[in-house]
XYZ file of C-alpha atoms in Angstrom:
777
model
C 29.468 -25.630 3.364
C 32.558 -24.606 1.442
C 34.705 -24.374 4.592
C 33.416 -27.739 5.822
C 34.279 -29.326 2.471
C 37.830 -27.938 2.562
C 38.351 -29.090 6.143
C 36.938 -32.534 5.351
C 39.185 -32.899 2.280
C 42.182 -31.791 4.352
C 41.367 -34.397 7.001
C 41.019 -37.075 4.349
C 44.514 -36.344 3.058
C 45.962 -36.778 6.539
C 43.935 -39.883 7.440
C 45.012 -43.256 5.964
C 42.573 -45.060 3.692
C 40.664 -47.754 5.538
C 37.221 -49.122 6.383
C 35.758 -45.698 7.069
C 36.629 -44.540 3.585
C 34.947 -47.524 1.959
C 31.882 -47.018 4.194
C 31.675 -43.414 3.063
C 31.687 -44.484 -0.599
C 29.022 -47.129 -0.039
C 26.772 -44.777 1.939
C 27.150 -42.084 -0.722
C 26.138 -44.491 -3.547
C 23.128 -45.805 -1.632
C 21.918 -42.313 -0.803
C 22.315 -41.246 -4.422
C 20.195 -44.178 -5.595
C 17.526 -43.662 -2.955
C 17.187 -39.917 -3.563
C 17.809 -39.750 -7.341
C 15.837 -42.611 -8.945
C 12.350 -41.567 -7.695
C 12.966 -38.041 -8.941
C 13.961 -39.262 -12.405
C 10.895 -41.530 -12.681
C 8.560 -38.733 -11.555
C 10.137 -36.240 -13.986
C 9.777 -38.651 -16.928
C 6.095 -39.303 -16.157
C 5.320 -35.601 -15.801
C 7.178 -34.804 -19.048
C 5.207 -37.495 -20.907
C 1.883 -36.199 -19.602
C 2.718 -32.541 -20.322
C 4.149 -33.219 -23.782
C 1.251 -35.385 -24.955
C -2.123 -34.713 -23.407
C -1.519 -31.058 -22.580
C -0.546 -30.256 -26.165
C -3.711 -31.944 -27.474
C -5.875 -30.082 -24.979
C -4.340 -26.748 -25.972
C -5.097 -27.368 -29.676
C -8.715 -28.297 -28.898
C -9.104 -25.187 -26.726
C -7.647 -23.071 -29.538
C -10.141 -24.418 -32.092
C -13.076 -23.889 -29.725
C -11.871 -20.368 -29.063
C -11.717 -19.593 -32.815
C -15.243 -20.918 -33.321
C -16.532 -18.877 -30.402
C -14.912 -15.695 -31.751
C -16.263 -16.448 -35.238
C -19.713 -16.580 -33.672
C -19.089 -13.102 -32.231
C -18.086 -11.812 -35.690
C -21.232 -13.332 -37.132
C -23.340 -11.567 -34.499
C -21.733 -8.191 -35.262
C -22.432 -8.574 -39.000
C -26.010 -9.634 -38.218
C -26.415 -6.526 -36.048
C -25.354 -4.373 -39.011
C -27.895 -6.101 -41.256
C -30.706 -5.646 -38.716
C -29.794 -2.016 -38.170
C -29.776 -1.213 -41.900
C -33.100 -3.042 -42.418
C -34.601 -1.017 -39.571
C -33.554 2.260 -41.184
C -34.655 1.151 -44.697
C -38.248 0.813 -43.444
C -38.183 4.269 -41.873
C -40.864 6.662 -43.131
C -38.199 9.139 -44.263
C -37.214 6.801 -47.088
C -40.507 6.413 -49.006
C -41.611 6.947 -52.623
C -41.676 10.710 -52.193
C -37.895 10.711 -52.380
C -38.054 10.437 -56.189
C -40.211 13.565 -56.558
C -38.523 15.710 -53.882
C -36.492 18.737 -54.871
C -33.820 18.490 -52.254
C -32.421 21.892 -53.189
C -35.675 23.654 -52.373
C -36.838 21.316 -49.636
C -33.918 22.198 -47.395
C -35.590 20.980 -44.214
C -36.021 17.443 -45.544
C -32.459 17.431 -46.893
C -31.159 18.433 -43.462
C -33.339 15.801 -41.781
C -31.991 13.076 -44.064
C -28.414 14.305 -43.513
C -28.859 14.177 -39.702
C -30.331 10.686 -39.980
C -27.344 9.546 -42.053
C -24.956 10.988 -39.469
C -26.734 9.101 -36.685
C -26.522 5.874 -38.682
C -22.847 6.472 -39.449
C -22.013 6.969 -35.771
C -24.069 4.022 -34.507
C -21.311 1.458 -35.088
C -17.544 1.830 -35.067
C -17.132 -0.500 -38.042
C -19.049 1.830 -40.357
C -16.852 4.024 -42.519
C -19.641 5.815 -44.359
C -23.425 5.583 -44.808
C -24.849 6.839 -48.139
C -28.324 7.263 -49.621
C -28.704 7.055 -53.415
C -32.006 8.349 -54.891
C -32.734 7.469 -58.522
C -34.529 9.825 -60.894
C -34.010 12.189 -63.786
C -31.240 13.780 -61.800
C -29.925 11.133 -59.352
C -28.793 12.504 -55.982
C -26.514 11.112 -53.305
C -26.413 11.823 -49.571
C -22.971 10.906 -48.174
C -24.258 12.226 -45.760
C -24.388 15.720 -47.321
C -26.609 16.212 -50.373
C -24.977 16.179 -53.818
C -25.955 15.416 -57.400
C -24.591 12.282 -59.079
C -23.170 12.408 -62.528
C -20.037 10.335 -63.080
C -20.805 7.439 -60.705
C -24.519 7.146 -61.518
C -23.859 4.051 -63.630
C -22.189 2.274 -60.733
C -25.071 3.082 -58.384
C -27.551 2.017 -61.084
C -25.869 -1.382 -61.258
C -26.330 -1.838 -57.529
C -29.939 -0.611 -57.642
C -30.909 -2.967 -60.486
C -30.088 -6.045 -58.454
C -33.051 -8.344 -57.883
C -32.082 -8.720 -54.217
C -33.503 -6.210 -51.758
C -30.601 -6.549 -49.301
C -27.192 -7.973 -50.050
C -23.456 -7.705 -49.353
C -20.983 -6.777 -52.088
C -17.390 -5.743 -52.686
C -17.708 -2.498 -54.657
C -15.401 0.233 -55.893
C -16.768 3.756 -55.454
C -13.693 5.436 -56.916
C -13.581 5.410 -60.702
C -9.903 6.295 -60.672
C -9.072 3.217 -58.595
C -11.366 0.367 -59.635
C -9.363 -2.149 -57.580
C -9.957 -0.203 -54.365
C -13.100 -2.072 -53.302
C -14.960 -1.798 -50.020
C -17.156 -4.310 -48.234
C -20.639 -2.746 -48.556
C -24.102 -3.673 -47.314
C -26.873 -2.528 -49.738
C -30.580 -2.169 -48.921
C -33.208 -0.846 -51.391
C -35.630 1.801 -50.205
C -38.429 1.931 -49.476
C -37.945 -1.364 -47.699
C -40.052 -4.312 -48.833
C -40.970 -2.886 -52.270
C -40.254 -4.389 -55.674
C -39.786 -0.951 -57.278
C -37.188 0.867 -55.224
C -36.556 4.561 -55.662
C -33.101 4.376 -54.146
C -30.880 2.470 -51.779
C -28.990 2.796 -48.515
C -25.276 1.924 -48.710
C -23.385 0.944 -45.544
C -19.645 0.973 -46.373
C -17.427 -0.707 -43.774
C -14.026 0.588 -42.668
C -11.275 -1.697 -43.984
C -9.165 -1.197 -40.848
C -12.106 -2.004 -38.569
C -12.873 -5.130 -40.607
C -9.248 -6.177 -40.278
C -9.362 -5.552 -36.525
C -12.573 -7.589 -36.269
C -10.979 -10.479 -38.129
C -7.864 -10.160 -35.989
C -9.973 -11.120 -32.960
C -10.303 -14.548 -34.563
C -6.529 -14.936 -34.384
C -5.430 -14.974 -30.705
C -1.760 -14.772 -31.631
C 0.318 -12.242 -33.508
C 1.444 -14.777 -36.088
C -0.962 -16.387 -38.576
C -3.709 -15.490 -41.058
C -7.491 -14.918 -40.946
C -9.785 -13.964 -43.874
C -13.369 -14.107 -45.188
C -14.587 -15.485 -48.556
C -17.962 -15.372 -50.276
C -19.447 -18.409 -51.979
C -17.675 -17.516 -55.254
C -14.263 -17.520 -53.564
C -13.893 -13.731 -53.598
C -11.862 -12.318 -50.696
C -14.155 -10.128 -48.591
C -11.689 -9.238 -45.854
C -8.382 -10.263 -44.293
C -5.846 -9.064 -41.749
C -3.161 -8.783 -44.386
C -2.915 -7.106 -47.787
C -5.929 -6.962 -50.072
C -4.767 -9.269 -52.924
C -4.739 -12.922 -52.039
C -1.329 -14.176 -50.951
C 0.064 -17.601 -51.806
C -0.610 -18.709 -48.243
C -4.253 -17.611 -48.472
C -4.642 -19.444 -51.785
C -3.197 -22.603 -50.238
C -5.588 -22.304 -47.295
C -8.551 -21.733 -49.631
C -7.715 -24.865 -51.657
C -7.234 -26.959 -48.521
C -10.598 -25.848 -47.121
C -12.345 -26.422 -50.475
C -11.122 -30.040 -50.537
C -12.889 -30.665 -47.216
C -16.267 -29.469 -48.525
C -18.859 -27.501 -46.603
C -19.358 -27.357 -42.847
C -16.820 -26.425 -40.221
C -13.814 -28.100 -38.673
C -10.057 -27.933 -38.222
C -6.968 -29.560 -39.661
C -3.173 -29.343 -39.690
C -1.358 -27.708 -42.644
C 2.389 -27.589 -43.344
C 3.497 -24.462 -45.204
C 6.981 -23.004 -45.771
C 8.597 -25.061 -43.033
C 5.896 -24.245 -40.431
C 2.986 -26.286 -39.144
C -0.336 -24.467 -38.811
C -3.590 -25.447 -37.175
C -6.444 -24.264 -39.438
C -10.006 -23.643 -38.260
C -12.760 -22.917 -40.802
C -16.528 -22.461 -40.870
C -19.405 -20.673 -42.580
C -21.548 -17.575 -42.040
C -25.092 -17.437 -43.400
C -25.544 -13.927 -44.683
C -28.522 -12.442 -46.557
C -28.981 -14.629 -49.680
C -25.301 -15.475 -49.465
C -22.836 -17.832 -47.798
C -19.497 -16.706 -46.412
C -16.576 -18.766 -45.199
C -14.027 -17.864 -42.574
C -10.536 -19.362 -42.304
C -8.124 -18.864 -39.373
C -4.605 -20.308 -39.339
C -2.117 -20.099 -36.443
C 1.315 -21.685 -36.049
C 1.248 -24.673 -33.711
C 4.535 -23.521 -32.207
C 2.832 -20.341 -30.947
C -0.094 -22.262 -29.421
C 1.948 -24.903 -27.664
C 4.673 -22.479 -26.570
C 3.568 -22.840 -22.914
C 3.830 -26.619 -23.268
C 7.342 -26.325 -24.644
C 8.267 -23.972 -21.829
C 6.803 -26.373 -19.250
C 8.636 -29.285 -20.866
C 11.941 -27.456 -20.697
C 11.150 -26.379 -17.161
C 10.454 -30.007 -16.190
C 13.795 -31.070 -17.623
C 15.583 -28.249 -15.788
C 13.788 -29.017 -12.526
C 14.482 -32.735 -12.886
C 18.156 -32.063 -13.518
C 18.286 -29.621 -10.623
C 16.519 -32.159 -8.389
C 19.052 -34.789 -9.347
C 21.899 -32.405 -8.609
C 20.282 -31.442 -5.308
C 19.828 -35.118 -4.473
C 23.532 -35.670 -5.102
C 24.463 -32.735 -2.875
C 22.064 -33.856 -0.114
C 23.376 -37.406 -0.369
C 26.913 -36.105 -0.006
C 25.938 -34.047 3.054
C 24.055 -36.981 4.566
C 27.073 -39.234 4.047
C 29.218 -36.737 5.900
C 26.750 -36.878 8.801
C 26.815 -40.665 8.850
C 30.536 -40.909 8.321
C 32.042 -38.545 10.874
C 29.934 -37.311 13.830
C 32.906 -37.279 16.163
C 35.054 -35.677 13.499
C 32.567 -32.756 13.225
C 32.812 -32.175 16.957
C 36.595 -32.177 16.759
C 36.577 -29.671 13.915
C 34.247 -27.486 15.953
C 36.562 -27.508 18.958
C 39.674 -26.939 16.841
C 38.095 -24.227 14.620
C 38.396 -26.413 11.525
C 42.075 -27.229 11.925
C 43.071 -30.866 11.311
C 44.222 -32.967 14.253
C 47.158 -35.337 13.660
C 46.136 -38.810 14.827
C 49.544 -39.731 16.184
C 49.403 -37.087 18.953
C 46.021 -37.709 20.635
C 42.623 -39.155 19.892
C 39.364 -37.228 19.557
C 38.211 -37.788 23.163
C 41.487 -36.545 24.589
C 41.123 -33.417 22.479
C 37.530 -32.933 23.674
C 38.634 -33.235 27.334
C 41.445 -30.726 26.848
C 39.142 -28.254 25.089
C 36.571 -28.648 27.865
C 39.071 -27.549 30.496
C 40.016 -24.578 28.316
C 36.373 -23.501 27.947
C 35.844 -23.811 31.715
C 38.778 -21.493 32.324
C 37.380 -18.946 29.888
C 33.981 -19.192 31.604
C 35.515 -18.337 34.994
C 37.262 -15.353 33.437
C 34.007 -14.109 31.946
C 32.322 -14.496 35.340
C 34.972 -12.269 36.885
C 34.384 -9.609 34.249
C 30.658 -9.813 34.862
C 31.222 -9.181 38.573
C 33.113 -6.004 37.671
C 30.182 -4.802 35.559
C 27.641 -5.693 38.245
C 26.935 -2.079 39.413
C 25.971 -0.982 35.884
C 23.854 -4.106 35.420
C 22.103 -3.535 38.769
C 21.294 0.063 37.830
C 19.880 -1.052 34.467
C 17.733 -3.704 36.146
C 16.492 -1.245 38.761
C 15.597 1.296 36.057
C 13.497 -1.314 34.243
C 11.872 -2.345 37.526
C 10.898 1.217 38.510
C 9.511 2.013 35.045
C 7.303 -1.099 35.155
C 8.988 -2.898 32.258
C 9.207 -6.122 34.303
C 5.481 -6.390 35.028
C 5.305 -9.823 33.365
C 7.694 -11.361 35.922
C 6.299 -13.099 39.000
C 7.404 -12.230 42.528
C 9.557 -15.346 42.725
C 11.285 -14.539 39.425
C 12.015 -10.979 40.580
C 13.446 -12.252 43.847
C 15.747 -14.635 41.986
C 16.980 -11.863 39.704
C 17.675 -9.517 42.642
C 19.507 -12.299 44.479
C 21.543 -12.866 41.338
C 22.573 -9.209 41.512
C 23.755 -9.680 45.151
C 20.707 -8.217 46.895
C 19.440 -9.722 50.170
C 15.667 -9.923 49.670
C 14.443 -12.431 52.248
C 12.595 -10.719 55.127
C 13.153 -7.238 53.707
C 11.069 -4.061 53.308
C 11.420 -1.769 50.270
C 11.081 2.005 50.116
C 11.511 4.382 47.171
C 12.679 7.986 47.537
C 12.031 10.259 44.548
C 14.497 13.182 44.570
C 13.784 16.250 42.419
C 16.057 19.302 42.071
C 14.645 22.797 41.462
C 16.009 26.308 41.223
C 18.248 26.040 38.155
C 16.710 29.304 36.912
C 18.179 31.125 39.958
C 21.688 29.654 39.983
C 23.445 33.036 39.583
C 25.616 31.775 36.742
C 26.872 28.509 38.283
C 24.757 26.339 35.949
C 22.716 27.146 32.867
C 19.876 25.607 30.918
C 21.299 22.542 29.174
C 23.410 21.540 32.196
C 20.612 19.403 33.657
C 22.511 16.178 33.021
C 25.654 17.479 34.704
C 23.728 18.757 37.745
C 21.831 15.462 38.079
C 25.082 13.465 37.871
C 26.610 15.485 40.683
C 23.459 15.125 42.803
C 23.352 11.352 42.232
C 26.913 11.031 43.542
C 25.875 12.890 46.692
C 22.735 10.761 47.087
C 24.673 7.527 46.649
C 27.496 8.478 49.017
C 25.150 9.540 51.830
C 22.916 6.456 51.341
C 25.919 4.139 51.719
C 26.545 5.653 55.167
C 22.975 5.141 56.397
C 21.931 1.861 54.738
C 23.508 -1.480 53.935
C 21.490 -1.970 50.742
C 20.638 0.966 48.499
C 20.762 1.752 44.780
C 20.311 4.989 42.845
C 18.807 5.484 39.358
C 19.808 8.618 37.451
C 17.042 10.014 35.185
C 19.324 12.824 33.849
C 16.505 15.421 34.097
C 17.176 16.907 37.555
C 15.554 13.883 39.176
C 16.669 10.535 40.589
C 15.225 7.583 42.478
C 16.706 5.819 45.525
C 15.687 2.262 46.422
C 16.205 1.359 50.082
C 16.167 -2.252 51.311
C 15.796 -2.569 55.117
C 14.995 -5.380 57.535
C 11.337 -5.921 58.341
C 11.954 -5.378 62.075
C 14.189 -2.343 61.655
C 12.617 1.080 62.488
C 13.316 3.305 59.512
C 11.265 6.495 59.987
C 13.801 8.465 62.018
C 16.704 7.250 59.903
C 14.963 8.356 56.678
C 14.206 11.780 58.144
C 17.847 12.199 59.158
C 19.028 11.069 55.729
C 16.673 13.474 53.934
C 17.818 16.392 56.098
C 21.502 15.609 55.468
C 20.880 15.213 51.728
C 18.997 18.523 51.545
C 21.758 20.360 53.379
C 24.507 18.865 51.172
C 22.738 19.699 47.874
C 21.927 23.240 49.036
C 25.504 23.826 50.062
C 27.371 22.102 47.210
C 25.054 22.628 44.216
C 23.055 25.667 45.415
C 19.778 24.030 44.400
C 16.600 23.186 46.275
C 15.587 19.592 46.862
C 12.175 17.954 46.980
C 12.163 14.417 48.393
C 9.026 12.246 48.135
C 8.968 9.144 50.349
C 6.858 6.206 49.203
C 4.916 3.801 51.350
C 6.862 0.724 52.488
C 6.185 -2.514 50.638
C 7.234 -6.106 51.203
C 6.810 -7.209 47.559
C 9.249 -6.457 44.779
C 6.393 -6.442 42.246
C 4.870 -3.428 44.098
C 8.018 -1.290 43.793
C 6.938 0.313 40.426
C 3.637 1.421 41.995
C 5.462 2.827 45.019
C 7.823 4.755 42.722
C 4.951 6.160 40.652
C 3.105 7.274 43.808
C 6.245 8.990 45.126
C 6.775 10.702 41.776
C 3.215 12.026 41.814
C 3.504 13.079 45.438
C 6.466 15.305 44.569
C 4.044 17.424 42.582
C 2.378 18.563 45.817
C 5.411 20.685 46.678
C 4.501 24.298 47.256
C 5.915 26.465 44.478
C 6.842 29.257 46.880
C 8.853 26.977 49.175
C 12.425 25.897 48.540
C 13.238 22.490 49.970
C 10.545 20.023 50.872
C 9.999 16.495 52.122
C 6.726 14.886 51.028
C 5.658 11.764 52.886
C 2.838 9.845 51.214
C 1.645 8.597 54.596
C 1.234 12.219 55.749
C -0.549 13.183 52.516
C -3.051 10.348 52.913
C -3.690 11.274 56.549
C -4.656 14.850 55.617
C -1.545 16.506 54.376
C -3.192 17.157 50.988
C -5.503 19.778 52.510
C -4.685 23.366 51.639
C -6.093 26.486 49.999
C -8.618 25.796 47.249
C -7.135 26.090 43.762
C -8.789 28.744 41.571
C -8.217 28.713 37.817
C -7.982 32.224 36.223
C -10.509 31.801 33.393
C -10.666 35.556 32.715
C -6.923 35.788 32.117
C -7.132 32.724 29.890
C -9.775 34.316 27.644
C -7.831 37.589 27.459
C -4.604 35.719 26.644
C -6.250 33.641 23.875
C -7.864 36.781 22.413
C -4.509 38.576 22.368
C -3.002 35.621 20.471
C -5.842 35.581 17.929
C -5.432 39.299 17.246
C -1.629 39.051 16.971
C -0.798 41.275 20.034
C 2.537 39.810 21.069
C 3.386 42.254 23.909
C -0.087 41.954 25.400
C 0.067 38.141 25.158
C 3.417 38.041 27.019
C 2.065 40.348 29.741
C -1.072 38.267 30.202
C 1.001 35.060 30.324
C 3.067 36.486 33.223
C -0.133 37.467 35.043
C -1.559 33.977 34.392
C 1.551 32.336 35.911
C 1.392 34.622 38.956
C -2.307 33.845 39.399
C -1.539 30.127 39.400
C 1.409 30.532 41.795
C -0.562 32.125 44.622
C 0.491 31.498 48.211
C 0.111 27.827 49.087
C -0.254 26.678 45.439
C 1.149 23.271 44.675
C 3.523 22.507 41.838
C 0.945 20.021 40.558
C -1.690 22.799 40.368
C 0.619 25.084 38.378
C 1.444 22.314 35.897
C -2.213 21.349 35.457
C -3.162 24.992 34.915
C -0.537 25.409 32.189
C -1.643 22.169 30.518
C -5.247 23.410 30.525
C -4.112 26.717 29.009
C -2.230 24.800 26.292
C -5.426 22.913 25.388
C -7.366 26.184 25.038
C -4.615 27.686 22.877
C -4.519 24.618 20.628
C -8.269 24.927 20.096
C -7.827 28.575 19.110
C -5.000 27.596 16.728
C -7.194 24.989 14.979
C -10.079 27.457 14.624
C -7.615 29.881 13.010
C -6.929 27.289 10.302
C -3.449 26.306 11.487
C -2.532 22.660 12.038
C -0.975 22.396 15.541
C 1.191 19.379 14.667
C 2.837 21.305 11.813
C 3.103 24.487 13.891
C 4.813 22.688 16.787
C 6.894 20.547 14.366
C 5.563 17.318 15.856
C 6.717 18.182 19.406
C 4.611 16.890 22.298
C 4.176 20.121 24.290
C 2.078 18.377 26.931
C 4.999 16.100 27.750
C 7.485 18.987 27.723
C 5.327 21.066 30.084
C 4.907 18.087 32.413
C 8.694 17.858 32.736
C 9.051 21.476 33.908
C 8.637 22.060 37.631
C 9.325 25.800 38.009
C 6.937 28.617 36.959
C 9.724 30.560 35.229
C 10.682 27.570 33.055
C 7.027 26.883 32.252
C 6.601 30.496 31.083
C 9.782 30.408 28.972
C 8.723 27.157 27.313
C 5.271 28.573 26.530
C 6.752 31.676 24.925
C 9.306 29.817 22.795
C 7.125 26.912 21.690
C 3.634 28.446 21.480
C 3.445 32.252 21.317
C 6.321 32.963 18.917
C 5.512 30.211 16.324
C 1.768 30.953 16.356
C 2.102 34.700 15.897
C 4.660 34.167 13.118
C 2.400 31.741 11.291
C -0.627 33.972 11.807
C 1.190 36.943 10.232
C 2.175 34.962 7.136
C -1.287 33.644 6.305
C -3.471 35.471 3.723
C -6.417 34.900 1.408
C -4.183 33.877 -1.498
C -2.609 31.194 0.672
C -6.066 29.844 1.477
C -6.887 29.672 -2.219
C -3.637 27.859 -2.997
C -4.356 25.458 -0.167
C -7.774 24.580 -1.639
C -6.192 24.172 -5.092
C -3.719 21.757 -3.536
C -6.606 19.865 -1.920
C -8.439 19.608 -5.269
C -5.266 18.377 -6.997
C -4.786 15.823 -4.225
C -8.348 14.539 -4.727
C -7.895 14.325 -8.513
C -4.733 12.235 -8.015
C -5.972 10.003 -5.180
C -9.764 9.721 -5.686
C -9.388 5.981 -6.385
C -7.978 5.382 -2.885
C -9.480 5.639 0.584
C -9.508 9.465 0.711
C -10.962 11.273 3.713
C -11.219 14.856 4.939
C -8.596 14.067 7.618
C -6.069 12.557 5.176
C -6.495 15.474 2.735
C -6.077 18.010 5.538
C -2.971 16.197 6.773
C -1.532 16.211 3.233
C -1.917 19.969 2.693
C -0.945 20.841 6.272
C -4.130 22.112 7.939
C -6.882 20.809 10.185
C -10.083 19.125 8.920
C -12.397 21.783 10.402
C -10.697 24.653 8.577
C -10.359 22.673 5.335
C -14.084 21.830 5.306
C -15.014 25.461 5.931
C -12.700 27.036 3.336
C -13.365 24.313 0.717
C -17.050 25.258 0.686
C -16.210 28.971 0.493
C -13.745 28.639 -2.419
C -15.409 25.925 -4.563
C -19.065 26.329 -3.628
C -19.301 22.584 -2.936
C -18.892 20.429 0.127
C -15.753 18.296 0.331
C -17.616 14.980 0.113
C -19.905 16.230 -2.716
C -16.877 17.256 -4.783
C -15.171 13.887 -4.193
C -18.361 11.947 -5.061
C -18.869 13.947 -8.271
C -15.240 13.387 -9.278
C -15.506 9.622 -8.713
C -18.836 9.223 -10.525
C -17.647 11.173 -13.591
C -14.669 8.832 -13.881
C -16.972 5.817 -13.336
C -19.302 6.937 -16.154
C -16.301 7.356 -18.447
C -15.145 3.804 -17.694
C -18.668 2.434 -18.181
C -18.933 4.107 -21.607
C -15.452 3.450 -22.983
C -14.257 0.175 -21.413
C -15.364 -3.408 -20.959
C -14.448 -3.559 -17.273
C -16.840 -5.343 -14.961
C -18.947 -3.231 -12.613
C -16.989 -4.315 -9.533
C -13.699 -3.451 -11.275
C -15.062 0.001 -12.176
C -16.082 0.481 -8.540
C -12.597 -0.450 -7.280
C -10.900 1.892 -9.768
C -12.881 4.873 -8.497
C -12.434 4.038 -4.799
C -15.787 2.389 -3.916
C -16.920 -0.991 -2.680
C -19.158 -2.768 -5.216
C -22.404 -2.661 -3.189
C -21.963 0.965 -2.094
C -21.040 1.997 -5.651
C -24.331 0.645 -6.997
C -26.313 2.533 -4.333
C -24.544 5.887 -4.718
C -24.642 5.654 -8.559
C -28.369 4.945 -8.632
C -29.045 7.643 -6.042
C -27.110 10.252 -8.063
C -27.895 9.250 -11.671
C -31.306 7.632 -11.181
C -30.264 4.362 -12.889
C -27.923 1.451 -12.122
C -24.390 1.334 -13.607
C -25.371 -1.601 -15.858
C -28.366 0.262 -17.214
C -26.251 3.369 -17.783
C -23.752 1.331 -19.827
C -26.567 -0.156 -21.950
C -28.190 3.208 -22.589
C -24.904 4.962 -23.455
C -23.995 2.291 -25.995
C -27.446 1.982 -27.563
C -27.505 5.741 -28.141
């Protein structure tokens, strides 16, 4: 857009001002009005709605949230009262407490101490639970037994209260009388008018502060509790009343009893205040929660600013779009001229736009003809690429008519023609007497392709060669339907065989496909010819394989016998680490496959079968074949070898040597480290979709060996260990978190429904019931 703007401005400087310029200005103004005014109106309406109603809704939601959380606080305090009342009526705390010698009656002292410890641990808000027993020598369990001397007067004051159960702020430290704790007192035995003692439930100041903090959803503000006398029972701040708390207390007192909310201005800030009452045992408490309005309506302020930014951006975008639209309306022909001149301005006094377009058209036509000439020079490479795709079957989606058009485009005559494919394969590179070596396959194939192409040009008008660079090539012949081709093909194959033998000193196998009249059938003909080449006898040198002759009975020959005994001996030698014996047996196995009359296809299939047996033995030995072979596809590599010597060399280098080396390095300590790695992997990934296969792949072994050794080392099955690990983590989350059951299931790697079944099957109860029981205990 920047280049277009510069070019447009440059053109404007060179063009005289006139009607078009005024039209541009008018169109720009109209487009700005049409695109900008609706956006401004919409932005103003949205800003008004967000700034007014949304702010009011947020304040109402905040007040309802405070009241709901206050109800939760009330329920927790009520639970403490019910719990203490339950314990006060326990048979342990009866009139015999006054007459008991707790020094001598050690068993009862220990029983009371254990009971106090259970009570103290039953709720996280409890700091300490104490039992005071009055008598000639008052005693105190806190929870350990001790005699009371200095603080007996303080406990007597609490015991002499006419109320059986009540809340109080009390100081239990004579050295610090201002250090008071919120305490729930219950006389014992419960329900009697002449108590012999009392249970004291002292709450943790920090836990009380945390409980009150839940009534303040934001970090800024104040929340506190008052009794009916105005005494501060708890707050999230310091213990003495602050000026802000005093101001809140006075403001709430002016509004009388009940609950509600109001707005309070204090120290330059505006607060929304929510207050209400708790009905405690023979007492009334008040709660007050104050939060800055700015914190509550912060999202509204953000949305308001965002609306202003979006509205301004929309207006700016509307201006830009209007400018672009005006350019489109103003100068369509001018854009085409700039395109043809690469953005350079065109002086009006020399020629008009249409003359420039005509001149540029002739120039582009000339360049097109030049490109066509270059394409004709590259035609042979393009034809070879197309033929390669055709033979490999990559053009299967094309219809016969489309293939004919493409071949005609590449200068082939296809009307009334018959197609044949010759698959040429070179063998004997292992016996080249130093002329070529392994690794020169590409060079040998290139030389052979030149010979194939030169001889084909002498015998046929239309022929093309595809070089596969692996000692093989394909020749496509296009002949007339009425032309006899059998004798000519035989003569060509004989001449080609003689030339390759003489020039390259290699043997040639030529497979001749069936003739076809459809281009779409050429890939099938090529594949059949390629497979037919595998029926070459391994003991023969050159060979010509005609598919027609094979179908008519040429496939008959000596019955192929697979040497199973040699296979078993070879695999056993590998398992026991006998390298020399394994190499000897491999040579015997190759010779047994290459008996007189054996086909190349039979030898390849025998070696592939042997590879499968060896891979099975490798997996049973606890070695992962993929890691051993470094990801190489040995089946594909064996299929590409056509000579017994090369098959044997490949088997030694890629199978025997790596396996025996790996087998010698393995030991019992390695197995133990492998299982430790598997256990660490499970501990780190139990929450994911872990399987025996994925764990085996991670530590570099096969699933069968991992399952076997895991049981031997750990004494547990793989799946039992994983299930136990997941359920232990699930029970921990159920006890210590508030996560929903389905969230717990996801965090330990289970679906919700399956998690419920496996948990109940293992633990005997549902996850929900387990959570209830763990918390109630």
